[in-house]
Every structure is written in structure tokens, then in C-alpha cells.
Amino acid sequence: MMATRNPAPRLAPGCRLVALDSVGSTNDEAKRLAGEGAGHLTFVWAGEQTAGRGRRGRAWHSPRGNLYVSVVLRPRCPVPKAMELGFVAGLAIADALASLAPAIPGRLLKWPNDVLLGGRKVAGILVESEAPGAGPVEWVVLGSGVNVASYPSRVERPATSLAAEGCEVAVEALLGAYSERIVAWTEVWTREGFPPVRRSWLDRAVGLGEAVEVRLHREVLKGIFAGMDDQGALLLDQPGGRRAVTVGEVFAGAAA
Ligand code: BTN
């Protein structure tokens, strides 16, 4: 019997695809290509990663069957502004999943850059950038990993995959849909700035109005997840008032 192969991915007009069978990390490869001059909307996609990286120096489970893609973008903006693009990537994943698996819940984004299904992590985003001195960024790399077929069992936080949640999605189709949504959302962000991205992200956020625990480097904050401010900081309502948190890990928790 002949093996069946999925159709090759079709990326949105204006995107360039660098398809690799196996690589250490698509983010590292995208950064290398960006340093050599790769253009805006270069997508680096790999069948597997041998040294996939997550945020906070963690490893990213990267066997065959899942989506590993990093996009080179070249916005003209300072580093803090470029970090807003992590929310653009989250929205692009949420939209792409909704277009291919309509039963996916509407609220699935977790601050800052995670995608959850049934409270378990199905995708993560790693944003990296290069800026000489204090000037604008030279490039931004948005790395996204989506657990399509499998997920790691021994991780700090529970994970899942699209397959485990009953969503049969081909990696190639997901990549194509993701590219469409990256193009659309980066255009919105470039034209109108962060407000529409923020609004749409909050429309798809999980846990709004619920008790959370935010783990900082040396401190754990408890409060109610009240939203996100104009710069992408998480707003936490505490008995003493509202606090904007720029870095931290959010867990479901009991209010202070
Ligand atoms: C996280 O949630 O910690 C972020 C995970 C990001 C993983 C993706 S997979 C594609 C790209 N290449 C990497 O090495 N990391 C990102």
C-alpha cells in the first residue's frame, strides 16, 4: 500500500517558506537567517526539533507530528513594542485553529503567550528580537510550537495535543492557516497599533475575572485577573488595588 502524504503547505501571498526535515531549533535557524538578511515573513518550519526551546530556558518537546515554526518579521519599532507581537502570534494560532477545528472553544489564550485547551497547554510562543543599541529592532522572530499529535507527559504544567482533544488537524493545513492569520494580524498591528490586538486577545482570553496566582522571580502575587493594559501587562486586582505585571507565570489560584 502506498503511504499517504499530506498536501504541501500553501502559505499566504508574500510569505517565504524554508522547510526543514529536522533542525535544532527553528527559532535559532530563523535568527541565523535573519542575521543573513532573510526578509519580513520568512517562515522556518521543521518536521522535528532536536533542541527545541521554550521560554525561561526550558526545553520544548519536539518529536515529529507537531508544528514547529518560526517567522522572521521586520517591524520598525523599539524592543518593548515588538513584544506585542507575541499576542499577534497567539491570535493567529487561535484563529487558525478555529478555521480548521470549529469545535475549538472561543476562549483559549493565556497570558502572556500560551494556548490552552481544557486548561492544558496545547501551544506556546517564544518571541526573540535583535536591536542594535537602543534603536529599533532589526528583526523579530516569533516561534510557535503546537502540539498537534503528541504532548509531553512529565512537565511542570499539564499539557495536551489537538489529537488528544479530538481535533484531527494536518500540520501542513495548520501552517497554511497560521500564515494567513499572521499576515492579517501583523497588518492590523502595523496599521492600527496594539488596541485592536489587545481587544481581540481579551475576547479570547481564558480566566478573565477569575482568581490567579502570578509567580514572579522572588514573589508570588495573588489576585483577580482583570485584563491587560495598553502595553500588554497583565492587570491583577488585589485588595490593595490594581497592579500591572509585566513578567511572571500565571496559575489558577485562590484570591488574596
Ligand atoms: C513556551 O511556551 O515556553 C514557548 C515554546 C515555543 C516553542 C517553539 S517550537 C518552534 C520554535 N523553536 C523553538 O526552539 N521554540 C519555538
Short mmCIF file of C-alpha atoms and ligand atoms in Angstrom, two decimals:
data_model
loop_
_atom_site.label_atom_id
_atom_site.label_comp_id
_atom_site.label_asym_id
_atom_site.label_seq_id
_atom_site.Cartn_x
_atom_site.Cartn_y
_atom_site.Cartn_z
CA MET A 1 0.00 0.00 0.00
CA MET A 2 1.30 3.45 -0.84
CA ALA A 3 1.89 5.78 2.09
CA THR A 4 -0.44 8.78 2.03
CA ARG A 5 1.17 12.20 2.25
CA ASN A 6 -0.47 15.42 3.26
CA PRO A 7 -0.51 18.16 0.61
CA ALA A 8 2.44 20.58 0.85
CA PRO A 9 1.63 23.69 2.91
CA ARG A 10 0.38 26.73 1.00
CA LEU A 11 1.49 29.89 2.70
CA ALA A 12 -0.27 33.25 2.32
CA PRO A 13 0.90 35.52 -0.52
CA GLY A 14 4.04 37.45 0.44
CA CYS A 15 5.39 34.69 2.71
CA ARG A 16 8.55 32.68 2.02
CA LEU A 17 8.82 29.12 3.34
CA VAL A 18 12.06 27.48 4.48
CA ALA A 19 11.05 23.84 5.07
CA LEU A 20 13.47 21.61 7.00
CA ASP A 21 13.20 17.94 7.84
CA SER A 22 14.97 18.29 11.17
CA VAL A 23 16.72 21.15 12.92
CA GLY A 24 17.99 22.04 16.40
CA SER A 25 15.52 24.90 16.87
CA THR A 26 13.52 26.74 14.20
CA ASN A 27 13.98 29.91 16.28
CA ASP A 28 17.76 29.55 16.12
CA GLU A 29 17.62 28.89 12.38
CA ALA A 30 15.26 31.85 11.81
CA LYS A 31 17.59 34.10 13.84
CA ARG A 32 20.56 32.90 11.80
CA LEU A 33 18.71 33.57 8.53
CA ALA A 34 17.52 36.97 9.81
CA GLY A 35 21.15 37.85 10.56
CA GLU A 36 21.97 36.96 6.96
CA GLY A 37 19.21 39.25 5.68
CA ALA A 38 16.12 36.99 5.43
CA GLY A 39 13.10 39.15 4.68
CA HIS A 40 9.88 40.01 6.52
CA LEU A 41 7.51 36.99 6.62
CA THR A 42 10.15 34.29 6.20
CA PHE A 43 8.67 31.13 7.79
CA VAL A 44 11.11 28.47 9.03
CA TRP A 45 9.26 25.17 9.50
CA ALA A 46 10.72 21.86 10.66
CA GLY A 47 9.36 18.33 10.92
CA GLU A 48 11.14 17.90 14.25
CA GLN A 49 13.49 19.83 16.52
CA THR A 50 16.40 18.25 18.34
CA ALA A 51 16.95 21.23 20.68
CA GLY A 52 13.56 22.99 20.78
CA ARG A 53 13.47 25.84 23.28
CA GLY A 54 10.66 27.22 25.40
CA ARG A 55 10.52 30.40 27.47
CA ARG A 56 12.60 30.68 30.67
CA GLY A 57 15.27 28.39 29.23
CA ARG A 58 13.00 25.34 29.23
CA ALA A 59 13.22 22.60 26.62
CA TRP A 60 10.31 22.23 24.18
CA HIS A 61 9.11 18.68 23.43
CA SER A 62 9.64 18.45 19.64
CA PRO A 63 9.07 14.99 18.11
CA ARG A 64 7.63 14.52 14.62
CA GLY A 65 3.92 15.12 14.17
CA ASN A 66 3.65 18.56 15.82
CA LEU A 67 4.05 22.04 14.35
CA TYR A 68 7.33 23.91 14.86
CA VAL A 69 7.52 27.21 13.01
CA SER A 70 9.38 30.49 13.43
CA VAL A 71 8.57 33.64 11.49
CA VAL A 72 11.02 36.45 10.77
CA LEU A 73 9.36 39.88 10.97
CA ARG A 74 10.98 43.26 10.35
CA PRO A 75 8.85 45.90 12.06
CA ARG A 76 10.30 49.40 12.63
CA CYS A 77 9.76 49.72 16.37
CA PRO A 78 11.60 49.54 19.71
CA VAL A 79 12.01 46.21 21.56
CA PRO A 80 9.19 46.68 24.12
CA LYS A 81 6.70 47.42 21.32
CA ALA A 82 7.93 44.37 19.37
CA MET A 83 6.98 42.17 22.33
CA GLU A 84 3.32 42.92 21.47
CA LEU A 85 3.85 40.60 18.50
CA GLY A 86 3.65 37.64 20.90
CA PHE A 87 -0.06 38.46 21.28
CA VAL A 88 -0.34 38.67 17.47
CA ALA A 89 1.06 35.13 17.25
CA GLY A 90 -1.40 33.90 19.91
CA LEU A 91 -4.31 35.36 17.98
CA ALA A 92 -3.03 33.85 14.74
CA ILE A 93 -2.88 30.39 16.34
CA ALA A 94 -6.37 30.81 17.86
CA ASP A 95 -7.83 31.93 14.51
CA ALA A 96 -6.05 29.17 12.57
CA LEU A 97 -7.34 26.53 14.98
CA ALA A 98 -10.88 27.95 14.81
CA SER A 99 -10.81 27.83 10.99
CA LEU A 100 -9.72 24.16 10.92
CA ALA A 101 -11.48 22.81 14.00
CA PRO A 102 -14.70 24.80 14.53
CA ALA A 103 -15.45 22.96 17.79
CA ILE A 104 -12.41 24.61 19.43
CA PRO A 105 -13.50 26.83 22.35
CA GLY A 106 -13.55 30.57 21.72
CA ARG A 107 -11.51 31.34 24.85
CA LEU A 108 -8.14 29.66 24.78
CA LEU A 109 -5.40 32.30 25.18
CA LYS A 110 -3.47 32.53 28.44
CA TRP A 111 -1.29 35.50 29.34
CA PRO A 112 1.22 36.12 28.02
CA ASN A 113 1.87 33.64 25.24
CA ASP A 114 0.17 30.28 25.78
CA VAL A 115 -2.73 28.50 24.14
CA LEU A 116 -4.81 26.16 26.33
CA LEU A 117 -7.44 23.53 25.62
CA GLY A 118 -9.41 22.30 28.61
CA GLY A 119 -6.94 24.08 30.90
CA ARG A 120 -3.98 22.24 29.41
CA LYS A 121 -1.26 23.77 27.28
CA VAL A 122 -1.51 22.93 23.58
CA ALA A 123 0.79 25.62 22.15
CA GLY A 124 3.48 28.05 23.24
CA ILE A 125 5.17 31.07 21.69
CA LEU A 126 8.75 32.28 22.05
CA VAL A 127 9.45 35.86 20.91
CA GLU A 128 13.06 36.90 20.30
CA SER A 129 14.46 40.06 18.77
CA GLU A 130 17.66 41.83 17.83
CA ALA A 131 18.17 45.55 18.26
CA PRO A 132 21.49 47.32 17.89
CA GLY A 133 21.91 49.73 20.84
CA ALA A 134 18.72 51.46 21.88
CA GLY A 135 17.47 51.75 18.30
CA PRO A 136 14.57 49.99 16.60
CA VAL A 137 14.59 46.21 16.26
CA GLU A 138 16.41 44.80 13.27
CA TRP A 139 14.23 41.71 13.32
CA VAL A 140 11.78 39.80 15.49
CA VAL A 141 11.40 36.01 15.45
CA LEU A 142 8.04 34.59 16.52
CA GLY A 143 8.48 30.90 17.31
CA SER A 144 5.36 28.79 17.73
CA GLY A 145 5.06 25.19 18.78
CA VAL A 146 1.66 23.50 18.54
CA ASN A 147 1.13 20.01 19.97
CA VAL A 148 -0.79 18.53 17.06
CA ALA A 149 -0.21 14.79 17.54
CA SER A 150 1.56 14.43 20.89
CA TYR A 151 2.39 16.24 24.10
CA PRO A 152 4.90 15.81 26.91
CA SER A 153 3.64 13.97 29.97
CA ARG A 154 6.26 15.00 32.52
CA VAL A 155 6.09 18.79 32.57
CA GLU A 156 5.56 21.40 35.26
CA ARG A 157 2.14 22.25 33.87
CA PRO A 158 -0.38 19.88 32.30
CA ALA A 159 -0.19 19.71 28.51
CA THR A 160 -2.35 18.25 25.77
CA SER A 161 -2.46 17.88 21.99
CA LEU A 162 -5.07 18.62 19.34
CA ALA A 163 -5.37 14.87 18.70
CA ALA A 164 -5.97 14.15 22.40
CA GLU A 165 -8.74 16.76 22.39
CA GLY A 166 -10.40 15.12 19.39
CA CYS A 167 -9.20 17.63 16.77
CA GLU A 168 -7.77 15.95 13.69
CA VAL A 169 -5.72 18.68 12.03
CA ALA A 170 -2.93 18.26 9.46
CA VAL A 171 0.26 20.13 10.35
CA GLU A 172 0.53 21.45 6.77
CA ALA A 173 -3.01 22.86 6.83
CA LEU A 174 -2.37 24.43 10.23
CA LEU A 175 0.81 26.07 8.95
CA GLY A 176 -1.05 27.48 5.92
CA ALA A 177 -3.88 28.87 8.06
CA TYR A 178 -1.39 30.26 10.60
CA SER A 179 0.49 32.11 7.83
CA GLU A 180 -2.78 33.70 6.62
CA ARG A 181 -3.58 34.91 10.11
CA ILE A 182 -0.04 36.12 10.85
CA VAL A 183 -0.17 38.25 7.70
CA ALA A 184 -3.63 39.59 8.59
CA TRP A 185 -2.85 40.36 12.24
CA THR A 186 0.59 41.90 11.61
CA GLU A 187 -1.08 44.20 9.06
CA VAL A 188 -3.69 45.23 11.65
CA TRP A 189 -0.95 45.80 14.25
CA THR A 190 1.18 47.84 11.81
CA ARG A 191 -1.77 49.98 10.67
CA GLU A 192 -3.69 50.45 13.93
CA GLY A 193 -1.23 49.56 16.68
CA PHE A 194 -1.87 47.41 19.74
CA PRO A 195 -5.50 48.37 20.67
CA PRO A 196 -7.34 46.02 18.24
CA VAL A 197 -4.90 43.20 19.02
CA ARG A 198 -5.43 43.74 22.74
CA ARG A 199 -9.22 43.79 22.35
CA SER A 200 -9.32 40.60 20.28
CA TRP A 201 -6.83 38.88 22.56
CA LEU A 202 -9.00 39.69 25.60
CA ASP A 203 -12.07 38.35 23.74
CA ARG A 204 -10.28 35.01 23.54
CA ALA A 205 -8.60 35.07 26.95
CA VAL A 206 -9.24 32.32 29.49
CA GLY A 207 -9.78 33.10 33.16
CA LEU A 208 -10.81 36.76 32.96
CA GLY A 209 -12.32 37.79 36.29
CA GLU A 210 -11.01 34.65 37.99
CA ALA A 211 -8.56 34.19 40.82
CA VAL A 212 -4.97 33.66 39.73
CA GLU A 213 -1.55 33.30 41.23
CA VAL A 214 1.27 35.07 39.41
CA ARG A 215 4.71 33.69 40.15
CA LEU A 216 7.44 36.27 39.80
CA HIS A 217 11.16 35.67 40.27
CA ARG A 218 11.09 36.01 44.07
CA GLU A 219 7.45 36.62 44.88
CA VAL A 220 4.02 35.10 44.37
CA LEU A 221 1.13 37.51 43.79
CA LYS A 222 -2.50 36.53 44.29
CA GLY A 223 -5.47 38.37 42.89
CA ILE A 224 -8.11 38.52 40.18
CA PHE A 225 -7.10 38.52 36.52
CA ALA A 226 -8.71 41.82 35.49
CA GLY A 227 -7.37 42.23 31.95
CA MET A 228 -4.36 43.54 30.07
CA ASP A 229 -3.17 47.15 29.78
CA ASP A 230 -2.17 49.16 26.69
CA GLN A 231 1.37 47.77 26.80
CA GLY A 232 0.44 44.11 27.23
CA ALA A 233 0.95 43.93 31.02
CA LEU A 234 -1.39 41.66 32.99
CA LEU A 235 -3.74 43.57 35.30
CA LEU A 236 -4.14 41.98 38.69
CA ASP A 237 -6.75 43.20 41.17
CA GLN A 238 -5.58 42.83 44.74
CA PRO A 239 -7.16 44.01 47.99
CA GLY A 240 -4.74 46.97 47.96
CA GLY A 241 -5.55 47.99 44.38
CA ARG A 242 -4.77 47.13 40.78
CA ARG A 243 -1.27 46.12 39.79
CA ALA A 244 0.26 45.78 36.30
CA VAL A 245 2.54 42.75 35.95
CA THR A 246 4.98 42.65 33.04
CA VAL A 247 6.79 39.36 33.73
CA GLY A 248 5.54 36.26 35.50
CA GLU A 249 3.82 32.92 35.21
CA VAL A 250 0.10 32.68 35.77
CA PHE A 251 -1.57 29.78 37.54
CA ALA A 252 -5.20 29.31 38.55
CA GLY A 253 -5.41 30.16 42.21
CA ALA A 254 -7.36 31.37 45.19
CA ALA A 255 -7.88 35.13 45.54
CA ALA A 256 -5.97 37.01 48.23
C1 BTN B 1 6.89 28.25 25.63
O1 BTN B 1 5.70 28.09 25.83
O2 BTN B 1 7.72 28.09 26.54
C2 BTN B 1 7.35 28.65 24.26
C3 BTN B 1 7.52 27.46 23.37
C4 BTN B 1 7.98 27.82 21.97
C5 BTN B 1 8.31 26.59 21.16
C6 BTN B 1 8.56 26.93 19.73
S1 BTN B 1 8.66 25.49 18.71
C7 BTN B 1 9.20 26.48 17.38
C8 BTN B 1 10.19 27.47 17.95
N1 BTN B 1 11.50 26.89 18.05
C9 BTN B 1 11.91 26.76 19.31
O3 BTN B 1 13.00 26.29 19.67
N2 BTN B 1 10.97 27.22 20.14
C10 BTN B 1 9.81 27.72 19.42
#
